[in-house]
Coordinates of C-alpha atoms in Angstrom, one line a residue:
X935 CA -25.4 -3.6 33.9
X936 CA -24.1 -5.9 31.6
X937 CA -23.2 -6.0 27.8
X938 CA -21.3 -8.4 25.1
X939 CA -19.2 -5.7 24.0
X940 CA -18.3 -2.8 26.2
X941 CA -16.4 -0.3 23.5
X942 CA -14.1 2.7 25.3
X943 CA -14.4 5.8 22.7
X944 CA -16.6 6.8 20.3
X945 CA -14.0 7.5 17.5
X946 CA -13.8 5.9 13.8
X947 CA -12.7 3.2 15.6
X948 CA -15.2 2.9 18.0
X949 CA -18.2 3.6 16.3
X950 CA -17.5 1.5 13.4
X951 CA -17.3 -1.2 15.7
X952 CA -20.0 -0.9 17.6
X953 CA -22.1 -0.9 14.1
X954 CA -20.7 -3.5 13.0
X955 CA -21.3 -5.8 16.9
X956 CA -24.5 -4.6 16.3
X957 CA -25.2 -6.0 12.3
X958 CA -24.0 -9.5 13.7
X959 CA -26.7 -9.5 16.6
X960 CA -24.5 -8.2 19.8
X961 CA -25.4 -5.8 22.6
X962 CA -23.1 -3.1 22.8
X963 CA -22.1 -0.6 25.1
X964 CA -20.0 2.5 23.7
X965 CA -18.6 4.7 26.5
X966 CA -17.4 8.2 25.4
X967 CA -16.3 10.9 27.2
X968 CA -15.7 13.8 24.9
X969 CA -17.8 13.7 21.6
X970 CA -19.4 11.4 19.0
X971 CA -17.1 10.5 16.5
X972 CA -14.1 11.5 18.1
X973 CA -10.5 13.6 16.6
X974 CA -11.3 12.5 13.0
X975 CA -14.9 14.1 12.8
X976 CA -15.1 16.7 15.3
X977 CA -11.3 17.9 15.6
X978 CA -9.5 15.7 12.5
X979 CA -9.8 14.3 9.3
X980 CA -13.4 16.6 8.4
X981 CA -12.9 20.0 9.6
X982 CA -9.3 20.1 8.3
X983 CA -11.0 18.7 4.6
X984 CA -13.7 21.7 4.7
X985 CA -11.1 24.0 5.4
X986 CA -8.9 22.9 2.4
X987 CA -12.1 22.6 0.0
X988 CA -12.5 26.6 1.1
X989 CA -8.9 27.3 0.4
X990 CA -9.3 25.8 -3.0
X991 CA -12.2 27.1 -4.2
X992 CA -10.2 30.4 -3.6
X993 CA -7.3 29.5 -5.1
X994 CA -9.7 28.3 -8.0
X995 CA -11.5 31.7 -8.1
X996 CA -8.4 34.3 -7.8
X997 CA -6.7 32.2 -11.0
X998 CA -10.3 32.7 -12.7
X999 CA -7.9 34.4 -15.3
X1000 CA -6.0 31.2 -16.5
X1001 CA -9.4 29.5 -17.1
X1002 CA -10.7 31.7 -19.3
X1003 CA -12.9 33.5 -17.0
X1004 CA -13.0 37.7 -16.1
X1005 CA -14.3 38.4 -12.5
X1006 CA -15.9 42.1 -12.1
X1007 CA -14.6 42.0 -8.3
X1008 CA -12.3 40.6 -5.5
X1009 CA -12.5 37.5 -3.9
X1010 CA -11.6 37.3 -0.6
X1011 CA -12.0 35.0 2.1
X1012 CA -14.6 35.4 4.7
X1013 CA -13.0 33.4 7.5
X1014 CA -16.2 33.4 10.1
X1015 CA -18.0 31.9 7.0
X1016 CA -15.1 29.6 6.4
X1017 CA -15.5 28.7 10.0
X1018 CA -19.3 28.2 10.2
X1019 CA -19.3 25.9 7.3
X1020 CA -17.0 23.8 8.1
X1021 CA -19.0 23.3 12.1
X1022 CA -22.0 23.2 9.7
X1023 CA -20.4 20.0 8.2
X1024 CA -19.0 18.5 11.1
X1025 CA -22.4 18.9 12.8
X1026 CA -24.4 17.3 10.0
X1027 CA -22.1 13.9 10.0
X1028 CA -21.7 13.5 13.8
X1029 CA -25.9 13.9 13.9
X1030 CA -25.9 11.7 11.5
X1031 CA -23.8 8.8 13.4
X1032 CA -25.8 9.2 16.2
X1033 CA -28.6 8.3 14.7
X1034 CA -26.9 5.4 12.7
X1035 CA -25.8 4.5 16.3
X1036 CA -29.8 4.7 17.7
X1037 CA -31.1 2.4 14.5
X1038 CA -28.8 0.3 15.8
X1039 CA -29.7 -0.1 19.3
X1040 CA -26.1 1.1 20.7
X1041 CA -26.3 2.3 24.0
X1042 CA -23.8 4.7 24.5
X1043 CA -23.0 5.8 27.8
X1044 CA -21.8 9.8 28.3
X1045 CA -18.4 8.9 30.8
X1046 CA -14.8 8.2 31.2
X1047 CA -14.6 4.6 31.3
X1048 CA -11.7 2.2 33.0
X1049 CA -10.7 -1.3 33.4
X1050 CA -11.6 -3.1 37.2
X1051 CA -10.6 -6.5 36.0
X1052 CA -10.8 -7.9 32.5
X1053 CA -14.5 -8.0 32.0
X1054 CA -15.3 -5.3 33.9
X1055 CA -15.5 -1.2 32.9
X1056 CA -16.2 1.6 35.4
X1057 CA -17.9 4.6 34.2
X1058 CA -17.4 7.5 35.8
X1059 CA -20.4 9.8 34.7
X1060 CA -22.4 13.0 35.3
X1061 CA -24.7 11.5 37.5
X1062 CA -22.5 9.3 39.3
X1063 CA -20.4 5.8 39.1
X1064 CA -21.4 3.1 36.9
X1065 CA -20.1 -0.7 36.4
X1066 CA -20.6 -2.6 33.2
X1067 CA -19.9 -6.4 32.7
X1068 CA -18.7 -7.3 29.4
X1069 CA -17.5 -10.5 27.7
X1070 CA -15.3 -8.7 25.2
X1071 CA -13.6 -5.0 25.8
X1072 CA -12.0 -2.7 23.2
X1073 CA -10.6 0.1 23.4
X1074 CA -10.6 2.4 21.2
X1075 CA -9.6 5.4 23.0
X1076 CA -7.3 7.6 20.5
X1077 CA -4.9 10.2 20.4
X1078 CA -4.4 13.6 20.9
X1079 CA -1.4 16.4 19.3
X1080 CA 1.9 15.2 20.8
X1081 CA 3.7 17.8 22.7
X1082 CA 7.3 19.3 22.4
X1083 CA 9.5 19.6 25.5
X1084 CA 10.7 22.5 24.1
X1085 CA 11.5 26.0 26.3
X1086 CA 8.9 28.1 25.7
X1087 CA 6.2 25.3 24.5
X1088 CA 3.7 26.5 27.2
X1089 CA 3.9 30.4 26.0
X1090 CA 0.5 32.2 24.8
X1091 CA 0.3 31.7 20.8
X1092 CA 1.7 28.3 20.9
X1093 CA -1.3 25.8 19.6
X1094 CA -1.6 22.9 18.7
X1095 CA -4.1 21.5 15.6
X1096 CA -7.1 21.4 17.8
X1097 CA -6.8 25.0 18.2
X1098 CA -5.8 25.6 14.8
X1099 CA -9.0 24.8 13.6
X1100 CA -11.0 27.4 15.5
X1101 CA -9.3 30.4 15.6
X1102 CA -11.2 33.3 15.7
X1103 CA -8.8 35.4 13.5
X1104 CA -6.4 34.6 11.3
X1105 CA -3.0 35.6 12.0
X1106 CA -0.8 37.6 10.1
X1107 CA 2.4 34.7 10.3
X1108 CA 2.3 31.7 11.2
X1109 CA 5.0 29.1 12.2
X1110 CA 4.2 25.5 11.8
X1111 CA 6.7 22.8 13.9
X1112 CA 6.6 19.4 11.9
X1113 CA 6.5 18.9 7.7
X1114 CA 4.3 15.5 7.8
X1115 CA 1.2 15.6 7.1
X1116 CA -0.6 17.6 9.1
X1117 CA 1.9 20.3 9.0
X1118 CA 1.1 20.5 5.2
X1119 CA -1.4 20.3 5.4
X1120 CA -2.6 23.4 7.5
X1121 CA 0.2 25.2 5.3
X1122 CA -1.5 25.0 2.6
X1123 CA -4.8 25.9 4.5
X1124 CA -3.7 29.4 5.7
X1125 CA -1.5 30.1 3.7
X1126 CA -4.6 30.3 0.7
X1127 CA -6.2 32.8 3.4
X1128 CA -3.2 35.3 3.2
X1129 CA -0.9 34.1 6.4
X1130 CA 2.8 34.1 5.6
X1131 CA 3.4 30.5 6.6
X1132 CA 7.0 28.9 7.6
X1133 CA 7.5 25.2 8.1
X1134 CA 10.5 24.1 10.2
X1135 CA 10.9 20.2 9.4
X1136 CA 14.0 17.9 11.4
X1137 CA 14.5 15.8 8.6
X1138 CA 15.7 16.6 5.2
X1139 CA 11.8 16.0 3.7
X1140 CA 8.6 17.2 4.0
X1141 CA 6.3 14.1 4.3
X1142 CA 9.2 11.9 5.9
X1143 CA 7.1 8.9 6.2
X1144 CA 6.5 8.8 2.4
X1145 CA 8.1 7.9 -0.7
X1146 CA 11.0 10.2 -1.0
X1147 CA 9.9 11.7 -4.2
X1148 CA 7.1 13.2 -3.3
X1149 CA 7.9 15.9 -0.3
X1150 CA 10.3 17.7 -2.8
X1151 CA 7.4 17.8 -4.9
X1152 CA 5.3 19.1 -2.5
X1153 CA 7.8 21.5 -0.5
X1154 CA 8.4 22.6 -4.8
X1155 CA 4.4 23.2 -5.1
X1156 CA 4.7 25.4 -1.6
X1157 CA 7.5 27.6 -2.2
X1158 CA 5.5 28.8 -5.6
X1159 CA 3.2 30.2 -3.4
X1160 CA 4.7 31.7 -0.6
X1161 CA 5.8 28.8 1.9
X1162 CA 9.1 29.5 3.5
X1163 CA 10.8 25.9 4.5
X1164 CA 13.5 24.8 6.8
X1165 CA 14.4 21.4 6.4
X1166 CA 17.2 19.3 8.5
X1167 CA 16.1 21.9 11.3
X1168 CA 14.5 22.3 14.7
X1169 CA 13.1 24.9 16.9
X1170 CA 15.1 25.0 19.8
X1171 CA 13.6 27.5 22.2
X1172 CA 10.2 30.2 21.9
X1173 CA 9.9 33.6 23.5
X1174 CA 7.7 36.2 23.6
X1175 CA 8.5 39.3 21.7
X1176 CA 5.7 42.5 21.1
X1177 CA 2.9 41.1 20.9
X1178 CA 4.0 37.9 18.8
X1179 CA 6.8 35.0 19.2
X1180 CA 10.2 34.6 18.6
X1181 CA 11.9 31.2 17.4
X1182 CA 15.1 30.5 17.7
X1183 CA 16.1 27.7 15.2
X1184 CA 19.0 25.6 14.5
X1185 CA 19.8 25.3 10.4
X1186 CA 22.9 23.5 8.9
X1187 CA 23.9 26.8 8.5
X1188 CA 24.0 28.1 11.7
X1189 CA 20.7 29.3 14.2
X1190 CA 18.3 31.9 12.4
X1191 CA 15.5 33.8 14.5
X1192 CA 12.2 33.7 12.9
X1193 CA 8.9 35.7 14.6
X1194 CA 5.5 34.5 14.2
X1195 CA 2.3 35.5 15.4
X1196 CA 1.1 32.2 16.2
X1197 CA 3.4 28.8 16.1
X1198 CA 1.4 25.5 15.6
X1199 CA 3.1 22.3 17.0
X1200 CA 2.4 19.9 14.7
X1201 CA 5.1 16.6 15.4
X1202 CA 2.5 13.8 15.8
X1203 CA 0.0 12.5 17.9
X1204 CA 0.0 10.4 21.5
X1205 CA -1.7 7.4 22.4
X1206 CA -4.4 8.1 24.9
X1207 CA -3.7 4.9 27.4
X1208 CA -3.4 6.8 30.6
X1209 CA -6.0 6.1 33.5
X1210 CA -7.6 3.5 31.9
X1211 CA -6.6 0.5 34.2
X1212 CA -4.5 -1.4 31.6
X1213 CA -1.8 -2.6 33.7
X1214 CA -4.2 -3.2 36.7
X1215 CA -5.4 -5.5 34.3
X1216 CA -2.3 -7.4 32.7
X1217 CA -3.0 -5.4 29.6
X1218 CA 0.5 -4.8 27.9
X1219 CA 1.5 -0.8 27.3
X1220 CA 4.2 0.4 25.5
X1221 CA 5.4 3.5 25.2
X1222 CA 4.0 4.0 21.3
X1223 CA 0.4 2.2 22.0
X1224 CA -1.2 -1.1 23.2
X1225 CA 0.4 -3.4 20.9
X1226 CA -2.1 -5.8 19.7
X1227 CA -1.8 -9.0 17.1
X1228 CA -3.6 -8.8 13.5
X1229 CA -6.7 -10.1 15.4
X1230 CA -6.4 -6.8 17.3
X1231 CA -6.6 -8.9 20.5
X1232 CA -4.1 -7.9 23.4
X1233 CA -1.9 -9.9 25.3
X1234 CA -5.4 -10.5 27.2
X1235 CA -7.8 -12.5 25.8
X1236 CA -11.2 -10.9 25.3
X1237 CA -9.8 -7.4 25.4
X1238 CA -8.9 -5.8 21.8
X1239 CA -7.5 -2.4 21.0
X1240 CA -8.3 -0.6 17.5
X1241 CA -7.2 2.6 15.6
X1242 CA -4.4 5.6 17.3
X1243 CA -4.2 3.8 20.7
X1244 CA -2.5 0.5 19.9
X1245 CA 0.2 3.2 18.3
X1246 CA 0.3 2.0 14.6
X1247 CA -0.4 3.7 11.5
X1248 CA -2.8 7.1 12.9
X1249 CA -5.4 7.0 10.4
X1250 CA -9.2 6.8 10.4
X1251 CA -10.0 4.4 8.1
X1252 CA -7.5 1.7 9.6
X1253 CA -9.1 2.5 12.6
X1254 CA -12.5 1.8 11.4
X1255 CA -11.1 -1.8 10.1
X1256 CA -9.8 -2.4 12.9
X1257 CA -12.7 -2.2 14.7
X1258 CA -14.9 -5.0 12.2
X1259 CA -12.1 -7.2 12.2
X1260 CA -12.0 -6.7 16.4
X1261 CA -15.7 -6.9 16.8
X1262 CA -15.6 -10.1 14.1
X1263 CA -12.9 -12.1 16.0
X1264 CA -14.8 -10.9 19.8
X1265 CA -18.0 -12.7 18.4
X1266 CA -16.2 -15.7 16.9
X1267 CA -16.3 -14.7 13.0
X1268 CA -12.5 -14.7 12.6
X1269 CA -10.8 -11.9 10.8
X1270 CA -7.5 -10.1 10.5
X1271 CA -6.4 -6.7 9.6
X1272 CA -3.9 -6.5 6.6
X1273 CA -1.9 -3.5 6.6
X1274 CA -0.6 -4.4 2.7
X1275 CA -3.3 -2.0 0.9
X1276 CA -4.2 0.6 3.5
X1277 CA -3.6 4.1 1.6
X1278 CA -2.0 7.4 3.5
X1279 CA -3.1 10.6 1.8
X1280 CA -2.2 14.4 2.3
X1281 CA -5.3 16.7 0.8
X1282 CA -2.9 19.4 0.0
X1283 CA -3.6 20.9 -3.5
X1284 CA -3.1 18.7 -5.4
X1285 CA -2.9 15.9 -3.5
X1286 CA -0.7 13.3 -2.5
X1287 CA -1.1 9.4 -1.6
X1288 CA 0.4 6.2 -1.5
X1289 CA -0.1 2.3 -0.6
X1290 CA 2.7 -0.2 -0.6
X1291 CA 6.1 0.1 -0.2
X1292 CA 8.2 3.4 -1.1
X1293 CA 11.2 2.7 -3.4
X1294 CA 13.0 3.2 -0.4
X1295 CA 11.4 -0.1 1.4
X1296 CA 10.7 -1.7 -2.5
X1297 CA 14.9 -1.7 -2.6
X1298 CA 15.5 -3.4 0.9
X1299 CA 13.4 -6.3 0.7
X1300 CA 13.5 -7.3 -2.6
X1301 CA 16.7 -8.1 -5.1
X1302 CA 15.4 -6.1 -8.6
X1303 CA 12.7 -4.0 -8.9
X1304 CA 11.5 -1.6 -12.1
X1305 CA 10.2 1.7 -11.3
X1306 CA 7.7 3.7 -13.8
X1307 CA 6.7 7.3 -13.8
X1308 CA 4.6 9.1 -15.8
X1309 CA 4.4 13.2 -15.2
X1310 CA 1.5 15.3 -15.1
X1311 CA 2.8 17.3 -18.1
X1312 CA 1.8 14.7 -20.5
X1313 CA -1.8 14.0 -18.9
X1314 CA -4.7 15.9 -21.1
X1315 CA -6.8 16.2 -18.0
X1316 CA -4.2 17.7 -15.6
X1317 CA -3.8 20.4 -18.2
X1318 CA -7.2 21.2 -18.5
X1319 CA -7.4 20.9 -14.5
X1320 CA -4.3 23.6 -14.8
X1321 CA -2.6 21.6 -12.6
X1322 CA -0.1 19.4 -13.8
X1323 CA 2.9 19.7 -11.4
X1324 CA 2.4 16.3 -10.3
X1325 CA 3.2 12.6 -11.2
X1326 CA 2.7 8.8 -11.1
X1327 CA 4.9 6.5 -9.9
X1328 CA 4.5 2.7 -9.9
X1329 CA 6.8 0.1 -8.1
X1330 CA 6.9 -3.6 -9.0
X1331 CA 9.2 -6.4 -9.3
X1332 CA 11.8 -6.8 -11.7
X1333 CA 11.1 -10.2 -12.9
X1334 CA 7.2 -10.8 -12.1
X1335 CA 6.1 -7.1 -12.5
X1336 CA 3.9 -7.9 -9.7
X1337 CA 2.9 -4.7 -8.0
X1338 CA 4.9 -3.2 -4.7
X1339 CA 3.8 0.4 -4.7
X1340 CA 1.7 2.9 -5.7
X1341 CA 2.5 6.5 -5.1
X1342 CA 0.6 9.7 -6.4
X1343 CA 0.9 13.9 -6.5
X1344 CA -2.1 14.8 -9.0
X1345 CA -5.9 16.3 -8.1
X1346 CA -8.0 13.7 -6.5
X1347 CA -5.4 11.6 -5.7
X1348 CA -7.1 10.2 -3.0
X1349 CA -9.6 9.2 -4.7
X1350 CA -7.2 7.6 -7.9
X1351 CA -4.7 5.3 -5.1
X1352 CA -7.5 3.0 -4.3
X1353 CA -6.3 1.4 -8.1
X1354 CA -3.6 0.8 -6.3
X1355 CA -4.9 -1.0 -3.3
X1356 CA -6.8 -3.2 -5.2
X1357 CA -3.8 -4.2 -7.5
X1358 CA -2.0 -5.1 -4.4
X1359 CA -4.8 -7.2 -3.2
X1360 CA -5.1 -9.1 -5.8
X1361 CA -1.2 -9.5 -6.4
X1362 CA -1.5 -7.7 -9.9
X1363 CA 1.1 -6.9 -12.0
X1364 CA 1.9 -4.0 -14.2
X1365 CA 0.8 -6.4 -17.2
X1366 CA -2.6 -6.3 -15.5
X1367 CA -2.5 -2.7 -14.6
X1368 CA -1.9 -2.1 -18.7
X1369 CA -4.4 -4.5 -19.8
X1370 CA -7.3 -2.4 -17.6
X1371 CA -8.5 -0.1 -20.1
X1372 CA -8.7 3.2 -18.6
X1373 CA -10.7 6.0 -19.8
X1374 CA -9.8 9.1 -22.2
X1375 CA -9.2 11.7 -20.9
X1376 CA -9.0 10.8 -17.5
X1377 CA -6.4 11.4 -14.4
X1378 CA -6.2 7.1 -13.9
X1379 CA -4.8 7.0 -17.5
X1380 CA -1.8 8.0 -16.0
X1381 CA -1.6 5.4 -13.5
X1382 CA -1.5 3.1 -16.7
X1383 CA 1.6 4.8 -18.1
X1384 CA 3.2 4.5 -15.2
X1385 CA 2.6 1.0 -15.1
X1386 CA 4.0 0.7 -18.9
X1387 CA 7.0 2.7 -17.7
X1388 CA 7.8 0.5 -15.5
X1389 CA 8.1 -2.0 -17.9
X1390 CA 9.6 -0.1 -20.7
X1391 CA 6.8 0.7 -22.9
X1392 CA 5.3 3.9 -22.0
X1393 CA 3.1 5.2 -24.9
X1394 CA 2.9 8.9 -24.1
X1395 CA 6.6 9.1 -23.0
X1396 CA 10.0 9.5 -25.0
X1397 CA 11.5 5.9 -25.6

């Protein structure tokens, strides 16, 4: 059988590029060996986003009081619901890329594919052994929840996120391993549905990666629930105890015990690169990923790597550029993937994102930088959301004012920090970002204080 493009998963990455091979008039091949649409829609970024949309709307209903608003009953959570509506959603999009995939002409091919030799994919599949010619490759294979080698890792009621997102009862407490983002995330999922939640994070932050301002913020808007967090501290052995687990954990103030019912590892993801031929092939492998230039070509020519396997930034939407810009460069369009104005979000409540550098990385490569901020408490829409805990901070030059960073805690963040990619696109300034008349009363309004701030001449602020 032969293809152009022979594409190894069926992910964000993989999917995307197959489309996009398909708009510019290739044959493609997409081998998958698990599900359509891969960790982000079946396992990742979709179920986890129906789950916190459910923990909001409660949160929403059981402060009905500060709104105004008089409930005649309880609301509670009806977790089987919870649970059906969120396979309800994930059903409807992956049915919904198939058939993008069939108006396409996309052949997919149900298998575990690896490399023979550099344009050719074997296909192990349920009716047997398949070989597929191809004049470009990319893989596109993804990751899966990291591991701990920790005593006690391999004990009943030790899960990772996969599991987390099906279980079939809520536990009572629940101990999460790991304060990025997907640790916060699912705090702030079950801890909305009643479970005493405890985070234990090795660093001295919640959301390490991120600009240091904002995981105090969000470890602040955590404890006011009921969040318990242990920061500069790791989990250094699990045991069963009753019908539950014990943790033994190592604090700058000596080793604590803490019992859970369940204990969800969340410290990263892996890179899946094993069995897949690579080095048979002269394909280089690393330890993080496949490392691959901005063409998102590998050391070999004609074989590309996109999204969680080439071991950079682990998020679906770089994925899914990655996979135009590899598809564009296979079929000779030329294209390169900027990293410069990809945001990260966190869809805890509220939210948090960023694009550009933190002040942290702002400070180290550049000699003067300003720094604006503009809180949540002076915003006229956060305090008629009832949510004004958060902020906006901008980062620019000293002397130009050209834009560096962008970094936000406020409802719909996600949705605001795309000003920010834009702005850094473009090279914009904080001048421009002021000039850009924003609406009244709006959320972005904020992002144009900031902006002011930073330059001295915030309206809404205190000179």
């Amino acid at each position: 059988m032969q293809t152009q493009i022979a594409i190894l998963g069926a992910g964000p990455g993989g999917y995307v590029a197959a489309l996009r091979a398909a708009q510019l008039g290739a044959r493609v091949t997409m081998i998958e060996d698990n599900a359509v649409g891969g960790v982000c829609l079946n396992v990742g970024c979709i179920p986890t986003k129906a789950l916190l949309r459910s923990a909001e709307v409660l949160r929403t209903a059981q402060n009905a009081k500060n709104y105004g608003l008089r409930l005649t009953g309880t609301v509670e959570p009806d977790w089987p619901a919870i649970l059906k509506r969120k396979e309800r959603i994930v059903r409807r999009l992956v049915s919904g890329v198939v058939a993008l995939l069939r108006a396409a002409e996309v052949q997919v091919v149900e298998g575990r594919g690896r490399l023979v030799d550099p344009n050719t994919v074997e296909v192990v599949t349920p009716e047997g052994l398949r070989r597929l010619q191809a004049q470009h490759i990319i893989l596109a294979t993804g990751s899966r929840p990291a591991q701990l080698p920790l005593p006690g890792s391999n004990l009943p009621g030790v899960i990772d996120s996969t599991a987390a997102l099906s279980l079939q009862e809520l536990p009572a407490r629940l101990l999460i391993i790991g304060g990025g983002v997907i640790g916060v995330e699912f705090a702030d999922i079950f801890d909305a549905f009643g479970v005493r939640v405890t985070i234990v994070e090795m660093l001295d932050r919640l959301l390490p990666l991120m600009d240091a301002e904002l995981g105090p913020t969000v470890e602040r808007n955590l404890h006011r629930r009921r969040v318990k967090t242990y920061l500069s501290s790791r989990v250094t052995r699990l045991d069963e105890v009753g019908n539950g687990l014990l943790a033994t954990v190592a604090t700058e103030n000596g080793e604590l015990a803490i019992e859970a019912d369940l204990v969800l590892v969340a410290v990263g993801r892996r890179p899946n690169i094993e069995d897949l031929g690579l080095e048979a092939v002269g394909v280089r492998v690393e330890r993080t990923g496949i490392p691959v230039d901005q063409r998102m070509e590998t050391n070999m020519p004609g074989i590309y790597a996109v999204g969680d396997v080439t071991g950079g930034m682990q998020l679906a939407h770089v994925a899914s550029l990655g996979g135009e810009v590899a598809v564009e460069n296979a079929l000779g369009h030329g294209n390169s993937l900027s990293l410069k104005t990809v945001p990260a979000c966190v869809y805890t409540d509220p939210e948090v994102a960023s694009v550009g550098l933190t002040e942290e990385q702002a400070r180290q490569t550049h000699p003067e930088i300003r720094v604006g901020r503009f809180p949540l408490l002076a915003s006229g829409k956060a305090l008629t959301y009832g949510d004004n805990s958060g902020f906006i901070k901008v980062i620019s030059k000293g002397r130009s004012g050209e834009l560096l960073g962008l970094h936000i805690i406020a409802p719909h963040a996600s949705d605001l920090i795309h000003e920010g990619g834009l702005a850094l696109a473009l090279d914009a300034t904080t001048e421009d970002l002021a000039k850009t008349v924003h609406g009244h009363p709006t959320l972005g309004e904020a992002i144009r204080e900031a902006a002011l701030a930073a330059r001295g001449a915030a309206i809404h602020l205190p000179s």
